[in-house]
Amino acid sequence: MSYLERYDSIPAENVSDRVNVINQGVWTDWTQLFKELRESRPIFITPKFVLVSLFPDVQEVLSRSEYFSVRGYTGKMDPVFGPCMLSRDNSEHNWREKSIIRSVLPLEDLSMVRKMAGEIAKSSLDKSAATGKIEVVHDLAKFVPIRLCGDYFGFPGPNLETMYRWSKTTQDDMFRNLTNDPTIHEASVQSGNEMRAYLSELLKEKRAKETETPTNFFTYLAQFFQPKTANNDQKIAPGDVFTRLANTKFPGDIPFSEERIIAHMIIFLVSSIEGTAQVITQIIEQLLKRPEIFQKALAAAKANDDETFDKYVWEALRFNPFSPFVVRFCEADYTLAAGTPRETTIPAKSVVLASIGSAMFDSAVVTHPDEFSINRPNYNYMHFSYGSHTCVGEHIAGVVVPEVVKQTLLRPGLRFLPGDEGKVEYQGYIPARFVVAYDK
């Protein structure tokens, strides 16, 4: 019996059982559930939330922030970050802070960041080589972004285990605590307090080491418009990202205080560890599941053809993306897909689950979606969401993720372990453990 058949067989007044059927699909079998929805009920209103499954409808939801807001994140994010762009729509925080953060994460850094990620991944793979296997989630997929958090962002943390804890507790509350468990929330707030205390001291150190006058913000930006040097490289801003922010003097009419600098350093940690680890793990699994595709991706990796290799990475992720959906809050009654046969009015105050995972399998937009193809246009992918809340660091993740996968594939004899030992262990839809083998 399908999910929708089971749902329909339950009396309408039995709300709890109806919702449990859909929750089971959302959390344990989202591909099958959303396949049913795309075919039969693409905009599905349940007693607790609304599921949106088709490509154009998901994009419509994510591009109408005045109707579908991120206010649901505010109560969980503000105690950790303070008011920030991640939990605000069409506000001064969103406009100003995105602009500043983009300026200190320039595209000119990408080759350096990719090289750093590759070297860290190699070190971890080398360390495990003697055993002939590595636990991907913790020892590789989380380890690399945590090291980059220190080496590139400038937020090393007191030790690795504390960084792991800070990352997990905040992510668990902000993006996974749909039942609003107070214990999970308290752990996130505590981590936020600890991070602010740590970063406040680190900020003093960053500034104490700076011997020159703090860089004027506009002078800082101007360096990226200087003529290219003889080796065809543009000048790269000095220091890690924290140092750049700590030693930039913002004009008085651009309010970006020490508090906001610290808030964004926390955002870098929260947004770069767990999600990066998840997608690296899932990409490696998807490639290993497809031996012929794996060999083609490996050939591109051996040829150092990153342009081709990266296409294999992002197509593999489509089959098990970062999240099946993103959550939005409907601010006012809104008619979605107006003028089409599926036109549906979503009531105000609805919680909306816009399924970016389902959208990437919408055959009306994505050609032969069940096939693995590296020839898809970029707009077929929504790995970094869509609209005004597209990930600000997508270009950083866009080189880190494929480089870690590349270095892993380059290990001779990379393979699944036999039986259950070689399967990804999940907590909900988040990978918790995945051991792969490779030759010593």
Short mmCIF file of C-alpha atoms in Angstrom, two decimals:
data_model
loop_
_atom_site.label_atom_id
_atom_site.label_comp_id
_atom_site.label_asym_id
_atom_site.label_seq_id
_atom_site.Cartn_x
_atom_site.Cartn_y
_atom_site.Cartn_z
CA MET A 1 0.00 0.00 0.00
CA SER A 2 1.39 3.42 -0.95
CA TYR A 3 1.83 6.28 1.48
CA LEU A 4 -1.13 8.13 0.04
CA GLU A 5 -3.31 5.03 0.13
CA ARG A 6 -2.45 4.51 3.76
CA TYR A 7 -3.08 8.18 4.48
CA ASP A 8 -6.48 8.14 2.76
CA SER A 9 -7.53 4.96 4.56
CA ILE A 10 -7.30 6.70 7.94
CA PRO A 11 -10.37 8.70 9.03
CA ALA A 12 -9.86 12.46 8.61
CA GLU A 13 -10.51 13.09 12.29
CA ASN A 14 -7.59 10.84 13.24
CA VAL A 15 -5.02 13.56 12.63
CA SER A 16 -2.16 11.99 14.55
CA ASP A 17 -2.18 8.72 12.63
CA ARG A 18 -2.49 10.51 9.28
CA VAL A 19 0.45 12.76 10.03
CA ASN A 20 2.53 9.82 11.30
CA VAL A 21 2.18 8.09 7.93
CA ILE A 22 3.55 11.13 6.11
CA ASN A 23 6.25 11.70 8.73
CA GLN A 24 7.42 8.13 8.21
CA GLY A 25 7.86 8.83 4.51
CA VAL A 26 9.51 12.20 5.04
CA TRP A 27 12.14 10.89 7.43
CA THR A 28 12.78 7.34 6.22
CA ASP A 29 11.64 7.03 2.59
CA TRP A 30 11.39 10.52 1.14
CA THR A 31 12.18 9.48 -2.45
CA GLN A 32 9.17 7.18 -2.66
CA LEU A 33 6.85 9.56 -0.81
CA PHE A 34 7.69 12.53 -3.00
CA LYS A 35 7.49 10.41 -6.14
CA GLU A 36 3.88 9.68 -5.20
CA LEU A 37 3.26 13.34 -4.48
CA ARG A 38 4.75 14.54 -7.78
CA GLU A 39 2.45 12.15 -9.62
CA SER A 40 -0.75 12.57 -7.61
CA ARG A 41 -0.71 15.50 -5.14
CA PRO A 42 2.13 17.87 -5.93
CA ILE A 43 0.89 20.43 -3.39
CA PHE A 44 -0.25 18.35 -0.45
CA ILE A 45 -1.88 20.02 2.55
CA THR A 46 -1.83 17.87 5.68
CA PRO A 47 -3.20 18.87 9.10
CA LYS A 48 0.31 19.82 10.30
CA PHE A 49 2.28 20.99 7.25
CA VAL A 50 2.22 21.45 3.49
CA LEU A 51 4.43 19.43 1.15
CA VAL A 52 5.51 21.01 -2.15
CA SER A 53 7.17 18.64 -4.61
CA LEU A 54 7.43 20.04 -8.17
CA PHE A 55 10.37 22.07 -9.48
CA PRO A 56 8.54 25.31 -10.40
CA ASP A 57 6.45 25.25 -7.22
CA VAL A 58 9.49 24.76 -4.98
CA GLN A 59 11.22 27.66 -6.73
CA GLU A 60 8.10 29.79 -6.36
CA VAL A 61 7.99 29.16 -2.61
CA LEU A 62 11.70 29.88 -2.17
CA SER A 63 11.57 33.09 -4.21
CA ARG A 64 8.54 34.60 -2.42
CA SER A 65 10.10 35.43 0.92
CA GLU A 66 7.40 38.01 1.67
CA TYR A 67 4.94 35.09 1.78
CA PHE A 68 7.17 32.17 2.71
CA SER A 69 9.55 33.36 5.39
CA VAL A 70 12.33 31.91 7.51
CA ARG A 71 10.84 33.24 10.73
CA GLY A 72 10.64 29.68 12.09
CA TYR A 73 14.41 29.74 12.59
CA THR A 74 14.49 32.98 14.59
CA GLY A 75 13.83 31.52 18.04
CA LYS A 76 16.59 28.96 17.59
CA MET A 77 19.18 31.11 15.86
CA ASP A 78 18.95 34.43 17.67
CA PRO A 79 20.09 33.06 21.08
CA VAL A 80 23.25 31.81 19.34
CA PHE A 81 23.94 34.42 16.64
CA GLY A 82 21.84 37.40 17.60
CA PRO A 83 19.71 38.88 14.79
CA CYS A 84 21.18 37.58 11.56
CA MET A 85 20.57 37.16 7.86
CA LEU A 86 19.84 33.44 8.17
CA SER A 87 16.64 34.08 10.12
CA ARG A 88 15.57 37.35 8.46
CA ASP A 89 13.92 38.15 5.14
CA ASN A 90 14.05 41.47 3.28
CA SER A 91 15.78 43.19 6.18
CA GLU A 92 18.84 45.33 6.75
CA HIS A 93 20.55 42.30 8.31
CA ASN A 94 19.98 40.23 5.20
CA TRP A 95 21.05 42.96 2.76
CA ARG A 96 24.06 44.38 4.60
CA GLU A 97 25.55 41.28 6.16
CA LYS A 98 25.41 39.14 3.04
CA SER A 99 27.27 41.87 1.16
CA ILE A 100 30.00 42.10 3.78
CA ILE A 101 30.44 38.35 4.10
CA ARG A 102 30.63 37.91 0.33
CA SER A 103 33.38 40.52 0.23
CA VAL A 104 35.57 38.55 2.67
CA LEU A 105 34.94 35.24 0.89
CA PRO A 106 36.18 36.30 -2.57
CA LEU A 107 36.22 34.03 -5.57
CA GLU A 108 39.97 34.63 -5.78
CA ASP A 109 40.36 32.39 -2.70
CA LEU A 110 38.91 29.30 -4.34
CA SER A 111 42.06 27.71 -5.74
CA MET A 112 43.77 28.18 -2.37
CA VAL A 113 40.80 26.73 -0.47
CA ARG A 114 40.58 23.73 -2.77
CA LYS A 115 44.27 23.04 -2.30
CA MET A 116 43.92 23.33 1.48
CA ALA A 117 40.96 20.95 1.50
CA GLY A 118 42.87 18.44 -0.62
CA GLU A 119 45.90 18.51 1.64
CA ILE A 120 43.82 18.05 4.80
CA ALA A 121 41.90 15.17 3.20
CA LYS A 122 45.16 13.52 2.12
CA SER A 123 46.55 13.78 5.65
CA SER A 124 43.52 12.06 7.11
CA LEU A 125 43.50 9.33 4.45
CA ASP A 126 47.24 8.81 4.93
CA LYS A 127 46.76 8.46 8.68
CA SER A 128 44.17 5.72 8.21
CA ALA A 129 46.00 3.95 5.37
CA ALA A 130 47.75 1.52 7.69
CA THR A 131 44.38 0.09 8.73
CA GLY A 132 43.12 -0.15 5.16
CA LYS A 133 39.90 1.68 5.96
CA ILE A 134 38.55 5.00 7.19
CA GLU A 135 35.39 6.09 8.99
CA VAL A 136 34.25 8.72 6.51
CA VAL A 137 31.79 10.81 8.53
CA HIS A 138 33.93 11.72 11.53
CA ASP A 139 37.52 11.18 10.39
CA LEU A 140 37.25 12.71 6.93
CA ALA A 141 34.01 14.48 6.03
CA LYS A 142 33.82 16.42 9.31
CA PHE A 143 37.55 16.60 9.92
CA VAL A 144 38.30 18.52 6.72
CA PRO A 145 35.77 21.35 7.21
CA ILE A 146 36.65 21.65 10.90
CA ARG A 147 40.31 22.08 9.98
CA LEU A 148 39.31 24.59 7.28
CA CYS A 149 37.29 26.44 9.90
CA GLY A 150 40.61 27.08 11.61
CA ASP A 151 43.00 27.34 8.68
CA TYR A 152 40.81 29.39 6.33
CA PHE A 153 38.06 30.99 8.40
CA GLY A 154 40.40 31.61 11.34
CA PHE A 155 38.27 29.83 13.98
CA PRO A 156 40.33 26.82 15.14
CA GLY A 157 38.54 26.26 18.44
CA PRO A 158 40.12 25.02 21.67
CA ASN A 159 40.24 21.41 20.38
CA LEU A 160 38.64 19.19 17.77
CA GLU A 161 36.14 17.50 20.06
CA THR A 162 34.78 20.83 21.27
CA MET A 163 34.41 21.99 17.69
CA TYR A 164 32.54 18.77 16.84
CA ARG A 165 30.22 19.36 19.81
CA TRP A 166 29.60 23.02 19.02
CA SER A 167 28.78 22.17 15.43
CA LYS A 168 26.46 19.27 16.18
CA THR A 169 24.48 20.81 19.04
CA THR A 170 23.72 24.00 17.11
CA GLN A 171 22.80 22.14 13.90
CA ASP A 172 20.62 19.69 15.83
CA ASP A 173 18.53 22.51 17.24
CA MET A 174 18.41 24.96 14.33
CA PHE A 175 17.68 22.53 11.51
CA ARG A 176 16.58 19.20 13.00
CA ASN A 177 14.65 19.98 16.18
CA LEU A 178 11.22 20.07 14.56
CA THR A 179 9.54 19.02 17.82
CA ASN A 180 11.20 21.92 19.70
CA ASP A 181 12.74 19.69 22.35
CA PRO A 182 13.95 22.13 25.06
CA THR A 183 16.95 19.96 25.97
CA ILE A 184 18.25 20.14 22.40
CA HIS A 185 17.67 23.90 22.36
CA GLU A 186 19.48 24.42 25.68
CA ALA A 187 22.52 22.53 24.40
CA SER A 188 22.64 24.80 21.35
CA VAL A 189 22.37 27.96 23.44
CA GLN A 190 25.13 26.72 25.74
CA SER A 191 27.37 26.08 22.75
CA GLY A 192 26.61 29.58 21.48
CA ASN A 193 27.63 31.09 24.83
CA GLU A 194 30.87 29.10 24.84
CA MET A 195 31.69 30.11 21.28
CA ARG A 196 31.11 33.80 21.96
CA ALA A 197 33.41 33.68 24.99
CA TYR A 198 36.12 31.87 23.01
CA LEU A 199 35.82 34.13 19.96
CA SER A 200 35.83 37.31 22.04
CA GLU A 201 39.28 36.41 23.32
CA LEU A 202 40.42 35.28 19.89
CA LEU A 203 39.27 38.57 18.39
CA LYS A 204 41.58 40.42 20.76
CA GLU A 205 44.47 38.24 19.64
CA LYS A 206 43.70 38.81 15.97
CA ARG A 207 43.76 42.56 16.50
CA ALA A 208 46.81 42.50 18.75
CA LYS A 209 48.83 40.80 16.03
CA GLU A 210 47.91 43.46 13.49
CA THR A 211 50.65 46.08 13.57
CA GLU A 212 49.31 48.30 10.81
CA THR A 213 46.33 50.61 10.88
CA PRO A 214 43.11 48.63 10.35
CA THR A 215 42.20 48.38 6.69
CA ASN A 216 39.50 50.75 5.52
CA PHE A 217 36.62 48.67 4.17
CA PHE A 218 36.63 50.37 0.79
CA THR A 219 40.41 50.05 0.53
CA TYR A 220 40.00 46.37 1.27
CA LEU A 221 37.47 45.98 -1.54
CA ALA A 222 39.55 48.00 -3.98
CA GLN A 223 42.39 45.49 -3.98
CA PHE A 224 40.24 43.03 -5.90
CA PHE A 225 40.01 45.51 -8.78
CA GLN A 226 43.75 45.98 -9.13
CA PRO A 227 45.37 44.88 -12.40
CA LYS A 228 46.46 41.27 -12.52
CA THR A 229 50.09 40.50 -11.81
CA ALA A 230 52.58 39.00 -14.22
CA ASN A 231 51.57 35.47 -13.22
CA ASN A 232 47.95 36.38 -14.01
CA ASP A 233 46.80 36.15 -10.40
CA GLN A 234 44.93 38.92 -8.65
CA LYS A 235 46.05 39.98 -5.22
CA ILE A 236 44.52 37.91 -2.44
CA ALA A 237 43.46 39.55 0.80
CA PRO A 238 45.90 38.79 3.61
CA GLY A 239 45.21 36.45 6.49
CA ASP A 240 42.29 34.23 7.35
CA VAL A 241 38.71 35.43 7.15
CA PHE A 242 38.52 36.27 10.87
CA THR A 243 41.67 38.38 10.56
CA ARG A 244 40.18 40.19 7.56
CA LEU A 245 37.04 41.06 9.50
CA ALA A 246 38.84 41.85 12.76
CA ASN A 247 41.18 44.33 11.11
CA THR A 248 38.80 46.05 8.75
CA LYS A 249 37.57 49.46 9.85
CA PHE A 250 33.98 49.86 8.75
CA PRO A 251 32.58 53.35 8.11
CA GLY A 252 30.37 54.69 10.87
CA ASP A 253 27.26 54.38 8.74
CA ILE A 254 27.86 50.65 8.17
CA PRO A 255 27.04 49.07 11.55
CA PHE A 256 29.15 45.94 11.75
CA SER A 257 30.29 45.68 15.34
CA GLU A 258 32.53 43.21 17.13
CA GLU A 259 29.35 41.39 18.11
CA ARG A 260 28.43 40.95 14.46
CA ILE A 261 31.93 39.76 13.55
CA ILE A 262 31.74 37.11 16.28
CA ALA A 263 28.22 36.15 15.19
CA HIS A 264 29.41 35.47 11.67
CA MET A 265 32.37 33.43 12.81
CA ILE A 266 29.84 31.22 14.63
CA ILE A 267 27.74 31.08 11.46
CA PHE A 268 30.78 29.86 9.53
CA LEU A 269 31.13 26.95 11.95
CA VAL A 270 27.42 26.09 12.10
CA SER A 271 26.91 26.24 8.35
CA SER A 272 30.09 24.54 7.17
CA ILE A 273 30.66 21.40 9.23
CA GLU A 274 27.63 19.13 9.50
CA GLY A 275 26.20 19.85 6.06
CA THR A 276 29.55 19.47 4.33
CA ALA A 277 30.16 16.18 6.12
CA GLN A 278 26.74 14.90 5.17
CA VAL A 279 27.06 15.58 1.46
CA ILE A 280 30.63 14.25 1.20
CA THR A 281 29.50 11.00 2.83
CA GLN A 282 26.44 10.64 0.63
CA ILE A 283 28.31 11.45 -2.59
CA ILE A 284 30.98 8.82 -1.91
CA GLU A 285 28.26 6.26 -1.19
CA GLN A 286 26.33 7.12 -4.37
CA LEU A 287 29.44 6.84 -6.54
CA LEU A 288 30.45 3.51 -5.01
CA LYS A 289 26.94 2.20 -5.71
CA ARG A 290 27.52 2.79 -9.43
CA PRO A 291 30.71 0.96 -10.51
CA GLU A 292 30.66 2.19 -14.11
CA ILE A 293 30.05 5.79 -13.06
CA PHE A 294 32.71 5.42 -10.37
CA GLN A 295 35.31 4.43 -12.96
CA LYS A 296 34.46 7.39 -15.17
CA ALA A 297 34.67 9.77 -12.21
CA LEU A 298 37.97 8.17 -11.18
CA ALA A 299 39.37 8.67 -14.67
CA ALA A 300 38.53 12.38 -14.46
CA ALA A 301 40.14 12.56 -11.02
CA LYS A 302 43.33 10.87 -12.23
CA ALA A 303 43.46 13.26 -15.21
CA ASN A 304 43.08 16.16 -12.77
CA ASP A 305 40.08 17.27 -14.84
CA ASP A 306 38.23 19.02 -12.05
CA GLU A 307 35.62 20.53 -14.34
CA THR A 308 34.44 17.08 -15.42
CA PHE A 309 35.00 15.42 -12.05
CA ASP A 310 32.90 17.99 -10.21
CA LYS A 311 29.95 17.22 -12.48
CA TYR A 312 30.00 13.63 -11.26
CA VAL A 313 30.01 14.90 -7.68
CA TRP A 314 26.96 17.15 -7.98
CA GLU A 315 24.99 14.63 -10.03
CA ALA A 316 25.70 11.94 -7.43
CA LEU A 317 24.42 14.27 -4.71
CA ARG A 318 21.12 14.69 -6.57
CA PHE A 319 20.29 11.07 -5.71
CA ASN A 320 20.67 11.72 -1.99
CA PRO A 321 20.84 15.48 -1.37
CA PHE A 322 21.72 17.46 1.72
CA SER A 323 18.09 17.74 2.77
CA PRO A 324 14.87 16.45 1.23
CA PHE A 325 13.27 19.83 1.92
CA VAL A 326 13.67 23.29 3.41
CA VAL A 327 11.17 24.72 5.87
CA ARG A 328 9.25 27.95 5.38
CA PHE A 329 6.44 29.71 7.28
CA CYS A 330 3.47 30.98 5.25
CA GLU A 331 2.88 34.58 6.32
CA ALA A 332 -0.46 35.07 4.50
CA ASP A 333 -2.85 33.08 2.34
CA TYR A 334 -1.06 32.40 -0.95
CA THR A 335 -2.20 30.70 -4.14
CA LEU A 336 0.64 28.50 -5.34
CA ALA A 337 0.92 27.46 -9.01
CA ALA A 338 -1.87 29.88 -9.93
CA GLY A 339 -3.48 29.19 -13.28
CA THR A 340 -2.42 25.54 -13.41
CA PRO A 341 -4.55 22.44 -12.70
CA ARG A 342 -2.71 22.03 -9.38
CA GLU A 343 -3.43 25.60 -8.22
CA THR A 344 -3.74 25.49 -4.43
CA THR A 345 -4.25 28.15 -1.78
CA ILE A 346 -1.90 27.63 1.13
CA PRO A 347 -3.41 29.02 4.34
CA ALA A 348 -1.60 31.62 6.41
CA LYS A 349 0.48 30.25 9.30
CA SER A 350 1.11 26.95 7.49
CA VAL A 351 4.48 25.27 7.83
CA VAL A 352 5.65 24.55 4.31
CA LEU A 353 8.19 21.85 3.39
CA ALA A 354 9.56 22.83 -0.02
CA SER A 355 11.24 19.69 -1.31
CA ILE A 356 14.37 20.63 -3.19
CA GLY A 357 15.18 16.91 -3.34
CA SER A 358 11.90 16.13 -5.07
CA ALA A 359 12.22 19.11 -7.40
CA MET A 360 15.46 17.70 -8.81
CA PHE A 361 13.47 14.64 -9.96
CA ASP A 362 10.65 16.56 -11.63
CA SER A 363 10.60 15.09 -15.15
CA ALA A 364 8.90 18.20 -16.55
CA VAL A 365 12.15 20.10 -15.94
CA VAL A 366 14.88 17.52 -15.36
CA THR A 367 15.34 15.28 -18.39
CA HIS A 368 15.26 11.54 -17.57
CA PRO A 369 15.62 12.28 -13.85
CA ASP A 370 16.15 8.65 -12.82
CA GLU A 371 19.27 8.42 -14.98
CA PHE A 372 22.74 9.50 -13.89
CA SER A 373 23.92 12.23 -16.26
CA ILE A 374 26.72 14.78 -15.97
CA ASN A 375 25.33 16.83 -18.85
CA ARG A 376 22.62 18.63 -16.91
CA PRO A 377 22.44 22.42 -16.81
CA ASN A 378 23.33 23.94 -13.45
CA TYR A 379 19.81 25.24 -12.92
CA ASN A 380 18.60 21.63 -12.54
CA TYR A 381 20.36 21.54 -9.17
CA MET A 382 19.24 23.13 -5.93
CA HIS A 383 21.93 21.73 -3.67
CA PHE A 384 22.47 25.15 -2.09
CA SER A 385 18.76 25.98 -1.95
CA TYR A 386 17.28 28.76 -4.08
CA GLY A 387 16.22 32.39 -3.91
CA SER A 388 17.28 34.94 -1.33
CA HIS A 389 18.50 32.26 1.07
CA THR A 390 20.81 30.49 -1.34
CA CYS A 391 23.91 29.54 0.67
CA VAL A 392 26.31 32.50 0.83
CA GLY A 393 29.27 30.12 0.97
CA GLU A 394 28.19 27.94 -1.94
CA HIS A 395 31.35 28.78 -3.88
CA ILE A 396 33.51 27.65 -0.95
CA ALA A 397 31.59 24.40 -0.53
CA GLY A 398 31.64 24.11 -4.31
CA VAL A 399 35.38 23.40 -4.22
CA VAL A 400 35.76 21.77 -0.80
CA VAL A 401 33.20 19.02 -1.31
CA PRO A 402 34.45 17.75 -4.69
CA GLU A 403 38.10 17.97 -3.65
CA VAL A 404 37.55 15.76 -0.58
CA VAL A 405 35.60 13.28 -2.70
CA LYS A 406 38.34 13.39 -5.34
CA GLN A 407 41.13 12.62 -2.88
CA THR A 408 39.08 9.73 -1.50
CA LEU A 409 38.42 8.21 -4.92
CA LEU A 410 42.11 8.45 -5.76
CA ARG A 411 42.92 5.97 -3.00
CA PRO A 412 43.66 2.64 -4.71
CA GLY A 413 40.96 0.01 -4.39
CA LEU A 414 38.36 2.23 -2.72
CA ARG A 415 35.38 0.01 -1.97
CA PHE A 416 32.49 -0.83 0.33
CA LEU A 417 33.16 -3.14 3.24
CA PRO A 418 31.12 -6.35 2.92
CA GLY A 419 27.65 -6.70 4.39
CA ASP A 420 26.11 -4.35 6.90
CA GLU A 421 29.54 -3.09 7.93
CA GLY A 422 29.78 -1.23 4.63
CA LYS A 423 26.44 0.55 4.89
CA VAL A 424 25.93 4.14 5.96
CA GLU A 425 24.43 4.32 9.43
CA TYR A 426 21.91 7.13 9.74
CA GLN A 427 20.39 9.06 12.62
CA GLY A 428 17.19 10.26 10.99
CA TYR A 429 18.41 11.32 7.57
CA ILE A 430 21.87 12.39 8.84
CA PRO A 431 24.83 10.03 8.31
CA ALA A 432 26.41 8.99 11.61
CA ARG A 433 28.95 6.42 10.47
CA PHE A 434 30.29 5.09 7.16
CA VAL A 435 33.43 2.96 6.87
CA VAL A 436 35.06 2.37 3.48
CA ALA A 437 38.09 0.29 2.62
CA TYR A 438 41.06 1.03 0.38
CA ASP A 439 44.42 -0.54 -0.29
CA LYS A 440 47.35 0.28 1.97
#
